Coordinates of C-alpha atoms and ligand atoms in Angstrom, one line a residue:
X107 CA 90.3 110.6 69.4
X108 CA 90.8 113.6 71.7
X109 CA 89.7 113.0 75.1
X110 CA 87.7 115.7 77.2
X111 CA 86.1 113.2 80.1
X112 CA 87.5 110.3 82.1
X113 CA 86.5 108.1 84.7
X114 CA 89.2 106.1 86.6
X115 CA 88.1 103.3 88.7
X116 CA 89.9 103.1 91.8
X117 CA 91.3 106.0 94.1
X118 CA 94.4 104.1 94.7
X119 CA 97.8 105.4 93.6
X120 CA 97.8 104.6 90.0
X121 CA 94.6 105.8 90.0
X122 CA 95.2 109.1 91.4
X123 CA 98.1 109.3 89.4
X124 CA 96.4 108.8 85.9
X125 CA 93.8 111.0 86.8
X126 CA 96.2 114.1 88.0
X127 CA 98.5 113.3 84.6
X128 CA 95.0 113.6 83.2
X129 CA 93.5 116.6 84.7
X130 CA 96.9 118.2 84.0
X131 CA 96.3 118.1 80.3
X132 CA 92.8 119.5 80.5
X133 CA 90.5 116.4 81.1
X134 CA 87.5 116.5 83.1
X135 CA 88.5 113.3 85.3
X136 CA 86.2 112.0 87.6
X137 CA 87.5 109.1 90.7
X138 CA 85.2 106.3 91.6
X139 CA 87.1 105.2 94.9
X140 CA 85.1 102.7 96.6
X141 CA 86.1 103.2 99.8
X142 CA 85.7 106.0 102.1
X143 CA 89.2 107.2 101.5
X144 CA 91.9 107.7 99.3
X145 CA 95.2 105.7 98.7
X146 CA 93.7 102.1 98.5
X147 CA 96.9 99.7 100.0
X148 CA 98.7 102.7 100.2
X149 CA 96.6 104.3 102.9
X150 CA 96.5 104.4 106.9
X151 CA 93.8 103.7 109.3
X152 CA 93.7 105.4 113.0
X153 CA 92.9 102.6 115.1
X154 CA 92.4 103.7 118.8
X155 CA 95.2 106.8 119.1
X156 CA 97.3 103.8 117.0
X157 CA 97.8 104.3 113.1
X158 CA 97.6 101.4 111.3
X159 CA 99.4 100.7 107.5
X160 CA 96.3 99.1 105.1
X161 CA 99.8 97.9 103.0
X162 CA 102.8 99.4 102.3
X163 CA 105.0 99.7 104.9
X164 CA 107.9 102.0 103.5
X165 CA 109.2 103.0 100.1
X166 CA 111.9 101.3 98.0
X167 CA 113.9 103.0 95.4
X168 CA 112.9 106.4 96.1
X169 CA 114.6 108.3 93.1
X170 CA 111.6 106.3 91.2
X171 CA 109.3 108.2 93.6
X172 CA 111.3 111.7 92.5
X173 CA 111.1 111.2 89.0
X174 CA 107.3 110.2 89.0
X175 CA 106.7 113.3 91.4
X176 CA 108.6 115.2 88.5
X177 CA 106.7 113.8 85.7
X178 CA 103.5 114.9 87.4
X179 CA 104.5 118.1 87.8
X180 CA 105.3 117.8 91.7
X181 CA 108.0 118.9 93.9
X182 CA 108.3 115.3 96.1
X183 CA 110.6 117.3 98.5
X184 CA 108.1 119.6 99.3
X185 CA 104.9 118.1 98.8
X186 CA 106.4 114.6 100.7
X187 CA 109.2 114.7 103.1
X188 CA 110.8 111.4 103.2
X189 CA 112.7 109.9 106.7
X190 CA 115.4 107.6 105.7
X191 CA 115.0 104.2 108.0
X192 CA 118.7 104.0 109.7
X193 CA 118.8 100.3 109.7
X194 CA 116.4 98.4 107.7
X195 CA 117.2 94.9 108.7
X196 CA 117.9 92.9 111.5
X197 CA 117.9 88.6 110.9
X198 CA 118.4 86.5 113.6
X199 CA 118.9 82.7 112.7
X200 CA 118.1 79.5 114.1
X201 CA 121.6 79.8 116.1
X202 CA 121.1 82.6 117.4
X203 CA 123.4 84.4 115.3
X204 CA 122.5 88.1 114.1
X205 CA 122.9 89.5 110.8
X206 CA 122.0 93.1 110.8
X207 CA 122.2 95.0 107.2
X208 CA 123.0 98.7 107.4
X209 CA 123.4 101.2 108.3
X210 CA 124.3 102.3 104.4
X211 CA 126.9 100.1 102.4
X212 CA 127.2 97.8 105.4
X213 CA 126.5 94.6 107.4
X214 CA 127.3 93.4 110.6
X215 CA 127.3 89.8 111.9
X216 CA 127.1 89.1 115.9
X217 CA 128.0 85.6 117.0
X218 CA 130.5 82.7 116.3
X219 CA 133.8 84.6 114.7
X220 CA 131.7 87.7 114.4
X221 CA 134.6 90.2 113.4
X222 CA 136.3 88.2 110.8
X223 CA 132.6 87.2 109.1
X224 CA 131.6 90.9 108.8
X225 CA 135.0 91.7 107.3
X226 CA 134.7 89.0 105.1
X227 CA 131.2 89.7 104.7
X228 CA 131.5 93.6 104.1
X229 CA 134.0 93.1 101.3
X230 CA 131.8 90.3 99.4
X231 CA 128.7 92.8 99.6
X232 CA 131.3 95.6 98.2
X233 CA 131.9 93.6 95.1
X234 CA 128.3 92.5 95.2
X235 CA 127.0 96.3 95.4
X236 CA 129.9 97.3 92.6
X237 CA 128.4 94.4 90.2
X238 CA 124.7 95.2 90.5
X239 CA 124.6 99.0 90.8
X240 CA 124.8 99.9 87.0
X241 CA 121.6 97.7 87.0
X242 CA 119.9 99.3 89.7
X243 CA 121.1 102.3 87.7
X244 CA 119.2 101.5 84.8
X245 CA 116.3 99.8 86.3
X246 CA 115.4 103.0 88.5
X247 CA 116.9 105.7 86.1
X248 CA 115.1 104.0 82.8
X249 CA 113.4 101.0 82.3
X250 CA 110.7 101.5 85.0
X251 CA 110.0 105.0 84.6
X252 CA 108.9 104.4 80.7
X253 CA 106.3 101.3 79.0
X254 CA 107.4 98.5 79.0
X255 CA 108.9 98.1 75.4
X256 CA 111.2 94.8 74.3
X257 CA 113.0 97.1 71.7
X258 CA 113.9 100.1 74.2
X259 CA 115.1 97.0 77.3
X260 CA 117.3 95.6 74.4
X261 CA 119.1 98.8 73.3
X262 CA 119.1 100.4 77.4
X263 CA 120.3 97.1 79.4
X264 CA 121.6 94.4 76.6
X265 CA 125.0 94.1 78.6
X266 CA 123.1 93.5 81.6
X267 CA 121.1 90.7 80.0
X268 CA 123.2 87.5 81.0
X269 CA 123.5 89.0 84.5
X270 CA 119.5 88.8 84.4
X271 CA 119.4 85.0 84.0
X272 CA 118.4 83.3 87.2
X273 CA 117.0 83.1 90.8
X274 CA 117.5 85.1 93.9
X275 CA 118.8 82.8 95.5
X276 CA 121.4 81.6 93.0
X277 CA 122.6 85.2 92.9
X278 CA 123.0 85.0 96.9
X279 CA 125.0 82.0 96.9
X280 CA 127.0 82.8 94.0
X281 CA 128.0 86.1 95.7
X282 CA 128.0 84.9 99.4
X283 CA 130.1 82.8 101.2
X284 CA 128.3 82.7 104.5
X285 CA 125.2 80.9 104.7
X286 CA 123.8 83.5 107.5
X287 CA 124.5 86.4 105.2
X288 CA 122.7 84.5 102.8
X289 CA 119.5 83.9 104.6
X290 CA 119.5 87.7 105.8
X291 CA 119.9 88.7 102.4
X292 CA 117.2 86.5 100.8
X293 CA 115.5 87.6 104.2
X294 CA 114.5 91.6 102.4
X295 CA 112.9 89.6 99.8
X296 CA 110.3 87.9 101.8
X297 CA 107.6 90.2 101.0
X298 CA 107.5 88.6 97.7
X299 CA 105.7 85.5 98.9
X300 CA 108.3 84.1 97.0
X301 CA 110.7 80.8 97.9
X302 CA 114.3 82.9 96.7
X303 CA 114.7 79.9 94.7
X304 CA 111.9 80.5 92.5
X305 CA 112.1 84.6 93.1
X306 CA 113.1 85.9 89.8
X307 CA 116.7 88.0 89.9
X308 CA 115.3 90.9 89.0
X309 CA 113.7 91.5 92.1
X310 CA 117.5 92.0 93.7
X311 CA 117.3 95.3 92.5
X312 CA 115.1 96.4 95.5
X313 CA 118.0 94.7 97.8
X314 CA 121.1 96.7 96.2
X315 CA 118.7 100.1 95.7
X316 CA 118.5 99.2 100.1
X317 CA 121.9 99.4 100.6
X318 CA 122.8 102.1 97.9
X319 CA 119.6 104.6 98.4
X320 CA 117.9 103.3 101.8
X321 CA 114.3 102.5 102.6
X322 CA 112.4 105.7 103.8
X323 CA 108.9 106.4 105.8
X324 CA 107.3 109.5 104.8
X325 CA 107.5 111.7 107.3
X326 CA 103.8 112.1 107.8
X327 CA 103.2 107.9 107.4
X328 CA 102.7 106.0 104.6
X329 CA 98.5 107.6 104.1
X330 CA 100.4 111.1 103.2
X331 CA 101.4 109.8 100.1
X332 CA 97.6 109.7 98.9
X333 CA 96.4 112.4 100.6
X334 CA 99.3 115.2 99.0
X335 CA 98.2 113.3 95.6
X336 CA 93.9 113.6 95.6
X337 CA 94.7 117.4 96.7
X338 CA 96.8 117.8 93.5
X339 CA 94.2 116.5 91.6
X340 CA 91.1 118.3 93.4
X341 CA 93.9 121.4 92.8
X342 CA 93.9 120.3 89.3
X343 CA 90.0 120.2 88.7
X344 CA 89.5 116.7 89.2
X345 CA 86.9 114.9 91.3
X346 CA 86.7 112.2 93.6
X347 CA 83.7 110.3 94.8
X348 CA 84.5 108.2 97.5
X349 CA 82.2 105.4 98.6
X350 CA 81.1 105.2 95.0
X351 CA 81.2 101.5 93.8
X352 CA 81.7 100.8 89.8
X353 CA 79.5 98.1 89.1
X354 CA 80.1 97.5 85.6
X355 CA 82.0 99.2 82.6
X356 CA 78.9 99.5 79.7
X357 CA 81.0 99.2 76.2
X358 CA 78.8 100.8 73.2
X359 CA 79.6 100.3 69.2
X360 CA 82.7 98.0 71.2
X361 CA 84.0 101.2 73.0
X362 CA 84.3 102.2 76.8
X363 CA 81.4 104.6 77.1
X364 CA 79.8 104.8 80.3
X365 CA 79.8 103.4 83.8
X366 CA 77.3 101.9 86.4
X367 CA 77.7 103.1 89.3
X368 CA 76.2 101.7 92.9
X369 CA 72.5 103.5 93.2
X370 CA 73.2 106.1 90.6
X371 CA 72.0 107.3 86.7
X372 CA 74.5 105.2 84.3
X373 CA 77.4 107.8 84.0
X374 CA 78.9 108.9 80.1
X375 CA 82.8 109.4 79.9
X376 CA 85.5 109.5 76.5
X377 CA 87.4 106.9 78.4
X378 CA 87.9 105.0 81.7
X379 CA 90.6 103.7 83.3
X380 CA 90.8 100.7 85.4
X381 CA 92.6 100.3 88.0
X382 CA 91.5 97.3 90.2
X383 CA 93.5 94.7 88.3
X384 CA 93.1 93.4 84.9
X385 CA 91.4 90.0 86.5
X386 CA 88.9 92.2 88.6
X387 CA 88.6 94.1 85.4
X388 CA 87.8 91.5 82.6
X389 CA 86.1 88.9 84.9
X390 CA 83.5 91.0 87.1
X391 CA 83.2 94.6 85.3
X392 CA 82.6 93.9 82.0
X393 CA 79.8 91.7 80.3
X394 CA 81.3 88.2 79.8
X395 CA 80.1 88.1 76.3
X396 CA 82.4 91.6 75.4
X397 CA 85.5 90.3 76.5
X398 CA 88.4 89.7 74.5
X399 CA 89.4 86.5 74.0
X400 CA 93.2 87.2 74.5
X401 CA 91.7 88.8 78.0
X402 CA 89.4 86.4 79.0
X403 CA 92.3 84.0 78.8
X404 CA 95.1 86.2 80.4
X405 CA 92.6 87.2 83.2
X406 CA 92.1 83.2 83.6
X407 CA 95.4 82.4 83.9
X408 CA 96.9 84.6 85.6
X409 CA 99.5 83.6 88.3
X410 CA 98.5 85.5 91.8
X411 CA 100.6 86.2 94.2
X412 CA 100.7 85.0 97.9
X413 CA 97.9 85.2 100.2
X414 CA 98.7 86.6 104.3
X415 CA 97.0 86.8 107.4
X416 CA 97.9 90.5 108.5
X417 CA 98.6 90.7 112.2
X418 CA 98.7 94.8 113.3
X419 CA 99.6 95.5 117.1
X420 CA 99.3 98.9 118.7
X421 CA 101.3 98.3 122.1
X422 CA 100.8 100.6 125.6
X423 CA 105.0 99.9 126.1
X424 CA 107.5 101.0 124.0
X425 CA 109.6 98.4 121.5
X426 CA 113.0 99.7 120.2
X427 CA 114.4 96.7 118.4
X428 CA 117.6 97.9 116.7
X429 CA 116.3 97.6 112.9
X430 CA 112.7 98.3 111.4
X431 CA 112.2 95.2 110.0
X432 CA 112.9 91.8 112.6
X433 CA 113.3 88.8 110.5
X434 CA 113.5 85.3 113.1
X435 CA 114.9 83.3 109.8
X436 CA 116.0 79.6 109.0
X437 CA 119.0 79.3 106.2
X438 CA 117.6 80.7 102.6
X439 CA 116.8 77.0 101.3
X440 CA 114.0 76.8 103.9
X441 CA 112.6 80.3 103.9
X442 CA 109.5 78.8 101.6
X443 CA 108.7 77.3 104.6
X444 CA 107.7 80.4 106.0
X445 CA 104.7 81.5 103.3
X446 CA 103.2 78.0 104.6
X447 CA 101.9 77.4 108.0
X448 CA 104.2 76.7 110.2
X449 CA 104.4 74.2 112.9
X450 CA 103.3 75.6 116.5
X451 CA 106.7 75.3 117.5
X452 CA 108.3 77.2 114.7
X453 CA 109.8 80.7 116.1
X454 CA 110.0 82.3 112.4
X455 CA 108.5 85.4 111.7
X456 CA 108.8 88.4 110.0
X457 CA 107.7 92.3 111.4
X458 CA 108.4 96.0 111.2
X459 CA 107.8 98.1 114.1
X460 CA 107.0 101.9 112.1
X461 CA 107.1 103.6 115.5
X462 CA 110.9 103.4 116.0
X463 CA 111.4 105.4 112.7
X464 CA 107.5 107.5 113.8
X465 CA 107.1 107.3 117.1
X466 CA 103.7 109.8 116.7
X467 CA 102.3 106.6 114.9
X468 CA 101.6 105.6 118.8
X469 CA 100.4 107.3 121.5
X470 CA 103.3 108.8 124.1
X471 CA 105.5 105.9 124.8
X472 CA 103.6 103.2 122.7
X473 CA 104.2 101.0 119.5
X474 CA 102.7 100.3 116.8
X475 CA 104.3 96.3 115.1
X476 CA 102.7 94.9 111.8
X477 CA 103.3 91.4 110.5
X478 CA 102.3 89.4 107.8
X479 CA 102.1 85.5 108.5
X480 CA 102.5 83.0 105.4
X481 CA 98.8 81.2 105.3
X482 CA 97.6 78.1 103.8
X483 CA 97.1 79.1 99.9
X484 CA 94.5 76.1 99.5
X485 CA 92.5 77.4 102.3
X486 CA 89.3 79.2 100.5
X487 CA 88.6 82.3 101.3
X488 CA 85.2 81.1 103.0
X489 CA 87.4 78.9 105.3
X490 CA 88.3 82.2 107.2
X491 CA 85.3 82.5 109.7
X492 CA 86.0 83.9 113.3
X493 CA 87.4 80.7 114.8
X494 CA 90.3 80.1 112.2
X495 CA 90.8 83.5 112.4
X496 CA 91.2 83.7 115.8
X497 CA 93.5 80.6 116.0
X498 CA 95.7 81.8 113.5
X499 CA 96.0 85.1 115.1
X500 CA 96.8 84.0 118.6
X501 CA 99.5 81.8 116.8
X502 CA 101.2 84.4 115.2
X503 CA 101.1 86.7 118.5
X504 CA 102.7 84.0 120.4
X505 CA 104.9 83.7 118.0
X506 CA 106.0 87.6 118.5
X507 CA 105.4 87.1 122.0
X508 CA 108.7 84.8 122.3
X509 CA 110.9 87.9 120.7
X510 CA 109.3 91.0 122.0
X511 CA 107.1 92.5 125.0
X512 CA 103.6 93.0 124.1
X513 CA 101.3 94.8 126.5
X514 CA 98.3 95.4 123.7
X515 CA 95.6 97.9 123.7
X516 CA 94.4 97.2 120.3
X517 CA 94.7 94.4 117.7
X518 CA 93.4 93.9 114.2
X519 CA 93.6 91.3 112.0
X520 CA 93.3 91.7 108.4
X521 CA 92.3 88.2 106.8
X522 CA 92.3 86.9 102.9
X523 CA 88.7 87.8 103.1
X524 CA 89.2 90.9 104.9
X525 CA 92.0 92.0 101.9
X526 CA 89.2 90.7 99.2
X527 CA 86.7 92.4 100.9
X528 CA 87.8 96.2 102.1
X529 CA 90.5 96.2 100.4
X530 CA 88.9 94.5 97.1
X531 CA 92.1 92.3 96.2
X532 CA 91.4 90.0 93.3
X533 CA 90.9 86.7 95.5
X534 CA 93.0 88.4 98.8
X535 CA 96.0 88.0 96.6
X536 CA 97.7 90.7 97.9
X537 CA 100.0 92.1 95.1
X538 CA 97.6 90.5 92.3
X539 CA 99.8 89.4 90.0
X540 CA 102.3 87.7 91.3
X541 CA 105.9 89.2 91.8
X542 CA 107.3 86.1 89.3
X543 CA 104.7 87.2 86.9
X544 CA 106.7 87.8 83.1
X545 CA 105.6 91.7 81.4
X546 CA 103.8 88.8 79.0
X547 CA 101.5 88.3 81.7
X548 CA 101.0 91.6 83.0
X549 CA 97.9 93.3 81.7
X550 CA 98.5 96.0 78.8
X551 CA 98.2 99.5 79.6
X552 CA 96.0 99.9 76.4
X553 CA 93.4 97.4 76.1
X554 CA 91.9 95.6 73.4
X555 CA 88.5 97.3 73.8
X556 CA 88.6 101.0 72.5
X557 CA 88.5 103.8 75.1
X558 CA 89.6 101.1 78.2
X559 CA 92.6 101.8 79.9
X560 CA 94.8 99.4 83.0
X561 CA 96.7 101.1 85.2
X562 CA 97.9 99.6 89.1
X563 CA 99.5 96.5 90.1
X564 CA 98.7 94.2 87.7
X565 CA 100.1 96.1 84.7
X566 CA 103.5 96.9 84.0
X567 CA 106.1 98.4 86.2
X568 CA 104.0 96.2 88.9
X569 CA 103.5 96.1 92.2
X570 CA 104.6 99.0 94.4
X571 CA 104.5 102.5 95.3
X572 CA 106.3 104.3 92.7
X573 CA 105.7 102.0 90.2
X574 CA 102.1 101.7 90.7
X575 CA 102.5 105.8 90.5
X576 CA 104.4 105.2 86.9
X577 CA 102.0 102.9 85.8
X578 CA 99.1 105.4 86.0
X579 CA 101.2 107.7 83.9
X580 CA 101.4 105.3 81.2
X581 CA 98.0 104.6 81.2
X582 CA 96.9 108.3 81.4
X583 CA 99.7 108.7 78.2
X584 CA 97.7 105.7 76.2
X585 CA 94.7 107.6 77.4
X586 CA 95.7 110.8 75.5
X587 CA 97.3 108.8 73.0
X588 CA 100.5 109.1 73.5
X589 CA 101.4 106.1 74.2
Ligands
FAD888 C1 100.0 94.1 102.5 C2 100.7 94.9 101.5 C3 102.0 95.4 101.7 C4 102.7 96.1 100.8 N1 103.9 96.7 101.1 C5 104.5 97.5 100.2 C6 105.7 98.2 100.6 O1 106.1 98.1 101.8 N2 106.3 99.0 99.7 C7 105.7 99.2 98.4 O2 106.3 100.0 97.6 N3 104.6 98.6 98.1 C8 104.0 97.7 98.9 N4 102.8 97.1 98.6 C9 102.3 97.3 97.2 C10 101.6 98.7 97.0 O3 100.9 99.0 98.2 C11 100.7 98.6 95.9 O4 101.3 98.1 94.7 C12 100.0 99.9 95.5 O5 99.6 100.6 96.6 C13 98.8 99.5 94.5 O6 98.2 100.7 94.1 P1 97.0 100.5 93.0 O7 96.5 101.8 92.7 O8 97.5 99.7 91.9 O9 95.9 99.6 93.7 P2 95.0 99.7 95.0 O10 95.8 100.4 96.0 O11 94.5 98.4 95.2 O12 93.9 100.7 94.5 C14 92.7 100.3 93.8 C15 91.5 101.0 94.4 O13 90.4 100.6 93.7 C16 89.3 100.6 94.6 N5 88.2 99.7 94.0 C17 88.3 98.4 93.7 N6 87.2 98.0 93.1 C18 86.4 99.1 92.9 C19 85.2 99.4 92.3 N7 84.5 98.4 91.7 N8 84.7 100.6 92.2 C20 85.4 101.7 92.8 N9 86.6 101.5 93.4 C21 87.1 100.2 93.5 C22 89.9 99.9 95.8 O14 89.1 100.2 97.0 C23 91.3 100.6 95.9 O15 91.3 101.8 96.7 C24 102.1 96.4 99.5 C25 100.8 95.9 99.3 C26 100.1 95.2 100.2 C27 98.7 94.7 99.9

């Protein structure tokens, strides 16, 4: 059936994405966005003269970012000026020595026998970089930038299969010698909430594509990302409603036909597209009694990812630690520890400081410093009421406190409920599915139920900024029926 309406749910990136691929191609497309802004946890908030990231802190992989610009028609040089981060990583172990990765190809180690280790260190990373590049190659050149299709990953990447089988963290000790370089290394993967033993090896792609492409802050901060997007899309005759809440997707003769909308007339559309997660999607938006079984059950089980208390710190004095990300890091077979609570006396932490790369991110001479600290996963949501809150808080400051100076003019912390709550994150899991999570598990970009479309994290390429981008293409191609 040709299209000439369609609602998307969700003024996130996929969302805007699917609904500019849309609008291109002569839909009337229409955004329900929640919120009142764009970009969802791709988005800024000005906090006090301080500017505040509601997620993602910088951008992995960035020819993925060009060739999804492309595909919608975008000039990403133009439209998005990108700032490479000079040195992404700094670790610091329990003994005090320092493992810093970059600038480019490189690594450094300060401490005990510090110039032999980084030479030694240096030419194991060469032959690491020289073994996993093709596969970055193909990941960011191929696989993610088309559906996910068993047939096409078996013809594109079969020689690259056996080097697939595995964990992070066997990878790392397989191509590592020292143990420091190790933890520093499993150290860029911590964002996954994911023990590096348990961390499927595919996610090393986003350590190699560090070293080989770098990590980049868009010039204008993370929000511009959303901003350049919804103007290409108003540009393209689309519309966005913000502060406009989907209530429930109305199916008729079994198809995706209409929405309700918060304190509005029941709205008609020739398809919709979902993009607030396929749990969010098949447990809350639709009738119970119209969901597919195969759904229902996916929806049911599916494996979230990690939970974090967000700790965001605009400072009146200026930090300048020598990396953007500061990782205080035991040896990789305890870094699990650190998505747990931690003992009061622990000193491990994880946190960027976007200022050094932005400094207008903070007022003149200021800082802005955001960290995520690992939080109990059986705590329910419910449990996080103003005194827990606060506890947990202050323990993560003094935490920071040991490392850096913190003179602070404004602090916000972003709970589990908070992330469930503004940022409507299927049960504050922050990535939805979880990073382990198989492409069997992801939800499909064409649903079961006629005229519904997925798009955003939870479908395939995942999580991310680009690939949430990608996966709003896919969905806009099922959409048109192209898939
Ligand atoms: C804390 C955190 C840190 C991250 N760090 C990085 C990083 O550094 N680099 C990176 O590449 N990626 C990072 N990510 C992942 C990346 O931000 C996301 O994968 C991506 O932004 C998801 O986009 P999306 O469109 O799928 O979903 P979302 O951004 O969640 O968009 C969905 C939108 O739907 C809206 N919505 C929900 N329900 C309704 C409803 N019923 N009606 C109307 N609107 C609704 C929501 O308000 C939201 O705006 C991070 C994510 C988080 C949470």
């Amino acid at each position: 059936m040709t299209i000439e309406s369609a609602a998307i749910i969700g003024g996130g990136l996929s969302g805007l994405a699917a609904g500019l691929h849309l609008a291109r191609e002569g839909v009337q497309v229409d955004v329900f966005e929640a919120r009142d802004d764009v970009g969802g946890c791709c988005s800024t908030a000005n906090v006090g003269g301080y500017t505040f990231n509601e997620g993602a802190m910088f951008l992995a992989v960035p020819q993925l970012l060009d060739s999804v610009y492309a595909r919608l028609g975008l000039d990403r040089a133009a439209l998005l000026p990108l700032k490479r981060i000079e040195v992404p990583q700094a670790s610091v172990l329990d003994s005090g020595t320092r493992v810093v990765l970059g600038p480019d190809r490189s690594l450094r180690i300060e401490g005990a026998d510090e110039a032999a280790r980084t030479l030694a260190a240096n030419a194991e990373l060469a032959r690491f970089l020289d073994r996993w590049r093709p596969v970055l190659r193909v990941f960011a050149d191929d696989l993610l930038t088309r559906p996910m299709s068993l047939t096409h990953v078996l013809a594109s990447a079969w020689r690259y299969l056996p080097q697939l089988r595995g964990t992070l963290a066997q990878e790392l000790t397989r191509a590592f010698d020292d143990v420091d370089v190790r933890a520093a290394m499993s150290a860029a993967a911590l964002y996954t909430g994911i023990a590096p033993e348990r961390t499927p090896i595919f996610q090393i792609v986003g350590i190699v594509s560090m070293f080989e492409d770098g990590v980049h802050l868009p010039e204008r901060g993370m929000g511009a990302i959303a901003d350049g997007l919804a103007q290409a899309l108003r540009d393209a005759g689309g519309r966005i409603h913000l502060g406009t809440t989907v209530e429930r997707i109305e199916l008729q003769g079994g198809r995706a036909r209409a929405l309700r909308i918060a304190g509005q007339e029941e709205r008609a559309f020739d398809a919709v597209v979902s993009t607030v997660g396929g749990m969010n999607t098949f447990e809350r938006l639709l009738d119970p009694g119209q969901v597919p079984t195969a759904m229902r059950r996916r929806a049911r089980k599916a494996p979230l990812s990690h939970r974090a208390l967000g700790v965001q710190l605009g400072l009146r004095n200026r930090l300048a630690p020598e990396a953007f990300c500061i990782n205080h890091v035991p040896a990789m077979e305890q870094q699990h520890r650190m998505h747990r609570p931690l003992p009061a006396d622990s000193a491990w932490l994880s946190y960027t400081v976007p200022s050094t790369v932005l400094p207008q991110l903070a007022p003149e001479g200021g800082s802005v410093v955001e960290l995520y600290a690992g939080v109990d996963p059986d705590l329910p949501m419910d449990a996080w009421d103003e005194d827990t809150t606060r506890r947990a808080a202050d323990e993560a400051i003094a935490r920071l406190a040991r490392h850096e100076t913190l003179d602070i003019a404004q602090a916000r912390i972003v709970t589990p409920r908070e992330h469930a709550r503004r940022l409507h994150l299927y049960e504050g899991a922050l990535y939805g599915l979880s990073p382990a999570a198989t492409p069997q598990q992801q939800f499909p970009h064409r649903t079961p139920i006629d005229g519904l479309y997925l798009a955003g994290q939870t479908t395939y390429p995942g999580f991310g900024v680009a690939t949430s981008l990608w996966s709003g293409v896919f969905a806009g191609d099922e959409a048109l029926g192209r898939g």
